[in-house]
PDB file of C-alpha atoms in Angstrom:
ATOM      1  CA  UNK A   1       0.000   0.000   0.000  1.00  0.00           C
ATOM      2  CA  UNK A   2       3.013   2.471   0.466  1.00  0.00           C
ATOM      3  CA  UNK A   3       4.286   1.615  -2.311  1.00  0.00           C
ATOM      4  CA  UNK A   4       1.071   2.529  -4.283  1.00  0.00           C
ATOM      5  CA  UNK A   5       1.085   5.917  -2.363  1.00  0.00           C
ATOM      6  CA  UNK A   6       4.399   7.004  -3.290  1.00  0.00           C
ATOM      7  CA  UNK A   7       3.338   5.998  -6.997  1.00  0.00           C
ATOM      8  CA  UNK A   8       0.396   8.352  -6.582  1.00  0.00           C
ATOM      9  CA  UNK A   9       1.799  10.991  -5.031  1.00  0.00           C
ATOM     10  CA  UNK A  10       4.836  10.613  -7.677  1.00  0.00           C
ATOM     11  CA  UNK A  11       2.151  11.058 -10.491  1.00  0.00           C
ATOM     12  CA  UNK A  12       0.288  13.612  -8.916  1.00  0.00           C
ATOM     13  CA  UNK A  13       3.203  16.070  -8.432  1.00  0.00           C
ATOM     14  CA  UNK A  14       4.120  15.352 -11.460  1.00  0.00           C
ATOM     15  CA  UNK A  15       3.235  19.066 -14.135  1.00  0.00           C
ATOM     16  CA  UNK A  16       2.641  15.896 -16.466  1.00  0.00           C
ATOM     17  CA  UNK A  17      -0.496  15.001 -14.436  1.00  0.00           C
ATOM     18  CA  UNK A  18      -2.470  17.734 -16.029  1.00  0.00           C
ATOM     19  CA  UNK A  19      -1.913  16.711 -19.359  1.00  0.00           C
ATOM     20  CA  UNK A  20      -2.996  13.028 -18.527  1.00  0.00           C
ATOM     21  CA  UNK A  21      -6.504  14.949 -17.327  1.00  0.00           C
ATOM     22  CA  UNK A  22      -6.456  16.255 -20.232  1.00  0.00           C
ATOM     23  CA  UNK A  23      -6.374  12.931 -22.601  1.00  0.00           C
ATOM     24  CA  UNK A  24      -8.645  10.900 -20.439  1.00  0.00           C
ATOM     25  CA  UNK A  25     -11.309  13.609 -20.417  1.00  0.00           C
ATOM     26  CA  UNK A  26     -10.783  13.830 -24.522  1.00  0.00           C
ATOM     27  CA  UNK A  27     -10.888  10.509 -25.250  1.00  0.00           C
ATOM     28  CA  UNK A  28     -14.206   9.637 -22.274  1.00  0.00           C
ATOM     29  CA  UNK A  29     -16.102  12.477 -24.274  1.00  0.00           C
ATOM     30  CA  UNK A  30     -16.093   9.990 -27.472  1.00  0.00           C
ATOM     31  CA  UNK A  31     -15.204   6.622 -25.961  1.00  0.00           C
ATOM     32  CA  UNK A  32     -17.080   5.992 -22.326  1.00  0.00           C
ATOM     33  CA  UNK A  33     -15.022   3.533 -21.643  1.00  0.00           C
ATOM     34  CA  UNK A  34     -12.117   5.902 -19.963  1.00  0.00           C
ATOM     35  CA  UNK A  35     -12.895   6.578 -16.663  1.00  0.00           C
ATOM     36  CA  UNK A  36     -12.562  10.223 -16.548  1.00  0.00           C
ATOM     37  CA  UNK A  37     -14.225  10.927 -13.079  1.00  0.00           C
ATOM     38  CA  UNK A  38     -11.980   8.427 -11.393  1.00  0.00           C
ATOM     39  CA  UNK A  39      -8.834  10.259 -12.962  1.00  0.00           C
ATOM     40  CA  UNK A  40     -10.313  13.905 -11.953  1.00  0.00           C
ATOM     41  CA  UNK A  41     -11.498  12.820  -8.253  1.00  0.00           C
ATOM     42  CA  UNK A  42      -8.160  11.309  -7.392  1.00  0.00           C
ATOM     43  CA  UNK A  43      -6.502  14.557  -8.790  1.00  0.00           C
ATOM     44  CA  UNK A  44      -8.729  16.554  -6.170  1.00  0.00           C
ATOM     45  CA  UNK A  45      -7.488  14.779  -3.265  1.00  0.00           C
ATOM     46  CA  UNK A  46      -4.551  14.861  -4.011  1.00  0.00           C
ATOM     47  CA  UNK A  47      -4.436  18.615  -4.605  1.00  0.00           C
ATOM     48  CA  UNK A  48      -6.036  18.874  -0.461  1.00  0.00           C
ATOM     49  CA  UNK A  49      -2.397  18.227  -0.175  1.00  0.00           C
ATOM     50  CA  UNK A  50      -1.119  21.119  -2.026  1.00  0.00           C
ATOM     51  CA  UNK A  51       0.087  18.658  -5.600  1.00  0.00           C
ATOM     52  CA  UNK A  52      -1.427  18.849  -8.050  1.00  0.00           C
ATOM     53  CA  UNK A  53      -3.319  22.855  -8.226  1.00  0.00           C
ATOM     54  CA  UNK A  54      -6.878  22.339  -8.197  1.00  0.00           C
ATOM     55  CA  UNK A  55      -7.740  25.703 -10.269  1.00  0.00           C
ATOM     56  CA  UNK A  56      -5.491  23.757 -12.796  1.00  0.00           C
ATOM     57  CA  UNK A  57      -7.097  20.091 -12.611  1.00  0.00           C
ATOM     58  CA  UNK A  58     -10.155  21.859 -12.518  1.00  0.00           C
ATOM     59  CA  UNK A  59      -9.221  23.634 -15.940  1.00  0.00           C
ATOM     60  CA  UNK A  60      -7.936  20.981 -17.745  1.00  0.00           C
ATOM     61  CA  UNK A  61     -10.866  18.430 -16.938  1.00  0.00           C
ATOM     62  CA  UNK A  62     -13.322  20.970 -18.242  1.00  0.00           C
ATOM     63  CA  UNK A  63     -10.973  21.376 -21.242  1.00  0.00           C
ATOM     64  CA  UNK A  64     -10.832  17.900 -21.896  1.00  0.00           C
ATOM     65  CA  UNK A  65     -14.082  16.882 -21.227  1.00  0.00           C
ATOM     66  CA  UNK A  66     -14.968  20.202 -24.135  1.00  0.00           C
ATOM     67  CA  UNK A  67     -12.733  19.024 -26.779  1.00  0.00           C
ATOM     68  CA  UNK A  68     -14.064  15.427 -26.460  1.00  0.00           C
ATOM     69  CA  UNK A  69     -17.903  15.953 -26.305  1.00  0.00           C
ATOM     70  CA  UNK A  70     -17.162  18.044 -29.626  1.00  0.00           C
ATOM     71  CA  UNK A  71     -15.130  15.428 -31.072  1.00  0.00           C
ATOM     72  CA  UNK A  72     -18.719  13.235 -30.618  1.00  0.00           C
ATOM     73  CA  UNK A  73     -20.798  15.770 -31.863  1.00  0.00           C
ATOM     74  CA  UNK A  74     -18.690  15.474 -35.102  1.00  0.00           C
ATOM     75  CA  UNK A  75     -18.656  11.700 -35.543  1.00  0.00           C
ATOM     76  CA  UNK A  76     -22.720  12.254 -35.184  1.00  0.00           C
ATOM     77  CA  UNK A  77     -23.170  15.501 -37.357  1.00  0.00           C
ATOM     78  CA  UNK A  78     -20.781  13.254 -40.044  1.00  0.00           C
ATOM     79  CA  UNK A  79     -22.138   9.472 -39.580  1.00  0.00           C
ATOM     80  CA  UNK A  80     -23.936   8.907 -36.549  1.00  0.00           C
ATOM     81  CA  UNK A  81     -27.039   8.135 -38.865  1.00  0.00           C
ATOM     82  CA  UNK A  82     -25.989   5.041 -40.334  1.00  0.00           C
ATOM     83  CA  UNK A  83     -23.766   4.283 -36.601  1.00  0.00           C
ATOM     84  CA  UNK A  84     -26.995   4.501 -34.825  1.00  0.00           C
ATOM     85  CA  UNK A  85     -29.366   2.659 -37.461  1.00  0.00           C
ATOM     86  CA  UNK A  86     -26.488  -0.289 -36.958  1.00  0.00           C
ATOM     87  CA  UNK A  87     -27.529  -1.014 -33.134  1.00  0.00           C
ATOM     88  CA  UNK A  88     -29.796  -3.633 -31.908  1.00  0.00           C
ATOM     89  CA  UNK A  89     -33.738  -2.803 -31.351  1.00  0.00           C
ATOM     90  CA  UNK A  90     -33.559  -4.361 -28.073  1.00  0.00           C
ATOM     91  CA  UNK A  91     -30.179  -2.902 -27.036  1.00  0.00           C
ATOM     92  CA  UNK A  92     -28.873  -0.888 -24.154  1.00  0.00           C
ATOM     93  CA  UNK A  93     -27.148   1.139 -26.527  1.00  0.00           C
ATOM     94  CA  UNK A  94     -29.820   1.976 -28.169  1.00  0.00           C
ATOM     95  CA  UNK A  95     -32.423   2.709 -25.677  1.00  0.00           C
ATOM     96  CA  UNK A  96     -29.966   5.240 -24.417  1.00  0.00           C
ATOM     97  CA  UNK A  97     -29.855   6.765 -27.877  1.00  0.00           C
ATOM     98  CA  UNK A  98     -33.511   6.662 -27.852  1.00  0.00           C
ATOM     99  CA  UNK A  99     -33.574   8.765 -24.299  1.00  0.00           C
ATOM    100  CA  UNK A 100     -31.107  10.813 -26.205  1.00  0.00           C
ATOM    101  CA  UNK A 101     -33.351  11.820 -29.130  1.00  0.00           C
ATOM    102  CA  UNK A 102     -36.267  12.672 -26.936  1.00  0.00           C
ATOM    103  CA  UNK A 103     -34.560  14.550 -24.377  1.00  0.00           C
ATOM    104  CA  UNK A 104     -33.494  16.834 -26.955  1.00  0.00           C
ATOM    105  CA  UNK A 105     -36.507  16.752 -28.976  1.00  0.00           C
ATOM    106  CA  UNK A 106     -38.492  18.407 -25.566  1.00  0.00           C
ATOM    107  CA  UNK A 107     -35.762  19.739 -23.678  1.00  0.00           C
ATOM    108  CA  UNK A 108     -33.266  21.292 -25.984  1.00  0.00           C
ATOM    109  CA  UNK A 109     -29.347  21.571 -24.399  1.00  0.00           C
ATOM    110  CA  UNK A 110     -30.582  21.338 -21.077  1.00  0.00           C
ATOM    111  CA  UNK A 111     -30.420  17.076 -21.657  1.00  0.00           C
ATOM    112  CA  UNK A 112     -26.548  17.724 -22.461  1.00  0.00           C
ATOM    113  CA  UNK A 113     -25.767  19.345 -18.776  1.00  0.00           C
ATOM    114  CA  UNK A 114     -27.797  16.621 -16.848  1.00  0.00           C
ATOM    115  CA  UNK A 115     -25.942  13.967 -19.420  1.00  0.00           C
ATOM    116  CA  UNK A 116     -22.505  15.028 -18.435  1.00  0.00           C
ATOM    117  CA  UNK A 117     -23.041  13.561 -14.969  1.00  0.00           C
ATOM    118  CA  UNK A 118     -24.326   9.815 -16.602  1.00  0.00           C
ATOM    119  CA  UNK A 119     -21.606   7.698 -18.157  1.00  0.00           C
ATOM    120  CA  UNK A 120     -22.267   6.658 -21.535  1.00  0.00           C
ATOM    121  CA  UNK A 121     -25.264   8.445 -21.226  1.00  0.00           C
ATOM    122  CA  UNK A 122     -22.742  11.877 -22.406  1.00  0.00           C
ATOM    123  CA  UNK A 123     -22.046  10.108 -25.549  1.00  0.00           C
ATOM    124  CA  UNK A 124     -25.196   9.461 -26.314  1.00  0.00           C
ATOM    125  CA  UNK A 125     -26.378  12.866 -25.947  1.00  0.00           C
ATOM    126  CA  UNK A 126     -23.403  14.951 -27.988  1.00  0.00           C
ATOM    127  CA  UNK A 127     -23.640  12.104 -31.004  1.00  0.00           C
ATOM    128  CA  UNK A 128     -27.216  12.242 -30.985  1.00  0.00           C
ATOM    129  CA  UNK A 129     -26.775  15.953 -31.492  1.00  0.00           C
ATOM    130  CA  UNK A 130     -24.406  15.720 -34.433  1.00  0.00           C
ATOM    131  CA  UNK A 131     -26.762  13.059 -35.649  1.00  0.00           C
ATOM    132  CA  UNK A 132     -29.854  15.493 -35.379  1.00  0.00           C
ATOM    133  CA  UNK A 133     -27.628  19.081 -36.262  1.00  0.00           C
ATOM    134  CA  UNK A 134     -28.158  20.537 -33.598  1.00  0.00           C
ATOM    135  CA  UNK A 135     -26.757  23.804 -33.994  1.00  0.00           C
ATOM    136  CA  UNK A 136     -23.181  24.119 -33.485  1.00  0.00           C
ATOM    137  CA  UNK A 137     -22.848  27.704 -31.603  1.00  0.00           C
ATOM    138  CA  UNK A 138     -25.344  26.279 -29.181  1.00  0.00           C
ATOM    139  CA  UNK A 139     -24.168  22.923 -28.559  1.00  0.00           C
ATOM    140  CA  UNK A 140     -21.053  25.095 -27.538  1.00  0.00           C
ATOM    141  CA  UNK A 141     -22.508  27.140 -25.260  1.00  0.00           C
ATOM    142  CA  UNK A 142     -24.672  24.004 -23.607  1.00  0.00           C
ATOM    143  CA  UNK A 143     -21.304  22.184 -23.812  1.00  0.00           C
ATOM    144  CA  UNK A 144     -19.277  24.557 -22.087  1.00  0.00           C
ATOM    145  CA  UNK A 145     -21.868  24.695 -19.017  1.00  0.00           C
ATOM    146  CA  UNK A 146     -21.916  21.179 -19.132  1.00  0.00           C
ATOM    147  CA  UNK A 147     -18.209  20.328 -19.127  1.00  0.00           C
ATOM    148  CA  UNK A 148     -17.107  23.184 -16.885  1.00  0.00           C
ATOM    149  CA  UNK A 149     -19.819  22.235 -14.319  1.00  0.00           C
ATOM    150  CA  UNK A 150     -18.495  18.714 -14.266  1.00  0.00           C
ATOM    151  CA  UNK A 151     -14.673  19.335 -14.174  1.00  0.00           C
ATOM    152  CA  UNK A 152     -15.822  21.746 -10.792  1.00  0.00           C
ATOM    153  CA  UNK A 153     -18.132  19.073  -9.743  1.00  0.00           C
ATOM    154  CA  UNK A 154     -15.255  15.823  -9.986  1.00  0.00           C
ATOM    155  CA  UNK A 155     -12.240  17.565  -8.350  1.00  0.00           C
ATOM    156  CA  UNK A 156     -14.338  19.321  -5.645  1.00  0.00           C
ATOM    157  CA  UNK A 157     -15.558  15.875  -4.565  1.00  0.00           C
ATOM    158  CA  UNK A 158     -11.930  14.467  -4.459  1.00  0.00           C
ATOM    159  CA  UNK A 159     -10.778  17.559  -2.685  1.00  0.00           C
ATOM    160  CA  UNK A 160     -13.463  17.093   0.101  1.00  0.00           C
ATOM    161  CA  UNK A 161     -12.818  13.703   0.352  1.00  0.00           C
ATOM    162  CA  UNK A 162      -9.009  14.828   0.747  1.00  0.00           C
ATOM    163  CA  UNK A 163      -9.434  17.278   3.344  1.00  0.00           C
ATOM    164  CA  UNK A 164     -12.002  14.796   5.302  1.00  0.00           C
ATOM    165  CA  UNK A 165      -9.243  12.068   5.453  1.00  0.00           C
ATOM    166  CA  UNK A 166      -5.724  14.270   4.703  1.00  0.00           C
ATOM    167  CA  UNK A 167      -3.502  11.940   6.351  1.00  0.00           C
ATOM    168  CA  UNK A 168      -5.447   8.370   4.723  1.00  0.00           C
ATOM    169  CA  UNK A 169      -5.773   9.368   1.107  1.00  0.00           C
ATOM    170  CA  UNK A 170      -6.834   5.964  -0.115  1.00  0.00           C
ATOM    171  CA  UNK A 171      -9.541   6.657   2.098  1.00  0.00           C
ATOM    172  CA  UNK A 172      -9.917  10.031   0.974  1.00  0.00           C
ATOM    173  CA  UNK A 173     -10.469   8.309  -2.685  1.00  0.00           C
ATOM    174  CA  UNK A 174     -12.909   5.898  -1.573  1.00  0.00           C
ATOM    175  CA  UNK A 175     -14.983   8.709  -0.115  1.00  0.00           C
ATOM    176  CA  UNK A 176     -14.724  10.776  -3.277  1.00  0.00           C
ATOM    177  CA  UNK A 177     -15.728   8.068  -5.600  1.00  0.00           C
ATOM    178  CA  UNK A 178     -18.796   7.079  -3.275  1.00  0.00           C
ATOM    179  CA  UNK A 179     -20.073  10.701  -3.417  1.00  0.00           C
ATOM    180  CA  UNK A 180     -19.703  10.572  -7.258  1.00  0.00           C
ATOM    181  CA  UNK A 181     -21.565   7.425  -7.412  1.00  0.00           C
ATOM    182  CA  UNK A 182     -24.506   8.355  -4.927  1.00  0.00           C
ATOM    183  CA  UNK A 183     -24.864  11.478  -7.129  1.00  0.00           C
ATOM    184  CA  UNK A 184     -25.161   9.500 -10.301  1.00  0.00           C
ATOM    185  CA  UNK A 185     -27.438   7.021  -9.030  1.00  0.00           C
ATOM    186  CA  UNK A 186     -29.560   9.513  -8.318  1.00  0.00           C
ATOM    187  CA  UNK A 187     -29.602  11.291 -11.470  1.00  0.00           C
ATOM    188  CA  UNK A 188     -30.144   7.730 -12.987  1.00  0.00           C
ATOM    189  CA  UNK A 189     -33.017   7.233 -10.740  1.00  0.00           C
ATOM    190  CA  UNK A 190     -34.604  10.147 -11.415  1.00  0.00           C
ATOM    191  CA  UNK A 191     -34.428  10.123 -15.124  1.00  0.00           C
ATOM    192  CA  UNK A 192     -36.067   6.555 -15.097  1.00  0.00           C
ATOM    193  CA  UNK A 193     -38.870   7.820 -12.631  1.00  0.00           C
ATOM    194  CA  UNK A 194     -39.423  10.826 -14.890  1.00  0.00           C
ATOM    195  CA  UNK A 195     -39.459   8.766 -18.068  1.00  0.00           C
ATOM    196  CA  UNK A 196     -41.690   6.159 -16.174  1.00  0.00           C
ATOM    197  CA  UNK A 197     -44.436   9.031 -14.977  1.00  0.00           C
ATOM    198  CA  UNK A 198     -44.148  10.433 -18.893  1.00  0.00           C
ATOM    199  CA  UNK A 199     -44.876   6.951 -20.418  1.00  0.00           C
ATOM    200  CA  UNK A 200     -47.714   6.579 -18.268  1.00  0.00           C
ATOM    201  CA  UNK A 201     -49.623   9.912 -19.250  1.00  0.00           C
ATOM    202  CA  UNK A 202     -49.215   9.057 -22.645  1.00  0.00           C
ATOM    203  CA  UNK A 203     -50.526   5.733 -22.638  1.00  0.00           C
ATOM    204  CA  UNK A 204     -54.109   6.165 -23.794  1.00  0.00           C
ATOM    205  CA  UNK A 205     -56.765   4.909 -20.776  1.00  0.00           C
ATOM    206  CA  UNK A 206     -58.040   1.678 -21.247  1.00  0.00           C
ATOM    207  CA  UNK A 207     -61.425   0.870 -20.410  1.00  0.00           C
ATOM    208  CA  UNK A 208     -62.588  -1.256 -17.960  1.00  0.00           C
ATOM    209  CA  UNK A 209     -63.051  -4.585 -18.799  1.00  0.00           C
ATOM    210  CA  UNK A 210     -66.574  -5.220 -17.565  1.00  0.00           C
ATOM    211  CA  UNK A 211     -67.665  -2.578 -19.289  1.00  0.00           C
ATOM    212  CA  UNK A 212     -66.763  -3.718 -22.848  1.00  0.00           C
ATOM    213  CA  UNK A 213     -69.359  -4.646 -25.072  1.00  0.00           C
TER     214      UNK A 213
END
């Protein structure tokens, strides 16, 4: 375990930690399977110790996490018809697609903030946008809420959960990545309550059976 400390704390004092943000925010904007948040929390508590500067890891992820969300807006706006016509009916893929379309079909860029916090569920969102042309200058604008709110959000956790456990940082981590969770769970939640509630209004009102003829 000390030896996976000092490895940490090597990397995190490290000025080539910020350009590691940097890539793994890029490359989770077009390809969820990078866990950005996990790389951004663990840079907040490690800056409760002073290495690396949260103003910067703050920066960077936001940075990042802008360049990449564009990056899948263009692989929509250039082919993400004939990617998304290629998934399964019955997929998870494409039901989050499918969420995707709607949410911006009633809800405009407001979807892409609240997407930001959902993993996968960001790629979804900025594809589906290319895919649909959204227009550019306002995906930007959404985007840049969206992705500075988030890099803000993911180091302020880790710093919390580094200044709650300063000398433990593993613990520190642990704490960090539960809060992260717990707030995306509930997002989750709530978006499949909401989308439960809507399904249900719309579903015409059946009548009673004994009172068929």
């Amino acid at each position: 375990m000390d030896s996976v400390l000092d490895l940490l704390h090597q990397t995190m004092s490290s000025p080539w930690v910020y350009l590691a943000l940097f890539t793994i925010a890029v490359v989770d904007g077009f390809f969820p399977v990078v866990p950005s948040e996990t790389a951004v929390i663990t840079a907040g508590v490690f800056a409760a110790t002073g290495q690396p500067d949260l103003p910067a890891v703050i920066a960077v992820a936001a940075a990042g996490a802008l360049v990449g969300d564009h990056v899948s807006y263009a692989v929509g706006r250039h082919g993400g018809g004939r990617l998304l016509a290629r998934l399964p009916g019955d997929g998870r893929r494409r039901a989050a697609y499918e969420w995707a379309r709607r949410g911006i079909a009633t809800r405009g860029g407001l979807i892409l903030t609240v997407a930001r916090y959902i993993p996968g569920g960001r790629t979804a969102v900025t594809m589906t946008m290319g895919a649909a042309r959204f227009p550019r200058r306002r995906f930007l604008v959404f985007d840049a809420l969206a992705a500075g709110s988030w890099g803000v959000y993911s180091a302020l956790v880790g710093y919390l959960g580094g200044l709650a456990f300063e000398q433990d940082p593993i613990r520190g981590l642990l704490l960090g990545l539960g809060l992260a969770l717990t707030v995306t769970l509930v997002v989750e939640v709530t978006r499949w309550l909401v989308g439960r509630r809507r399904a249900a209004a719309a579903a015409p009102a059946r009548e009673p059976a004994g009172l068929r003829r």
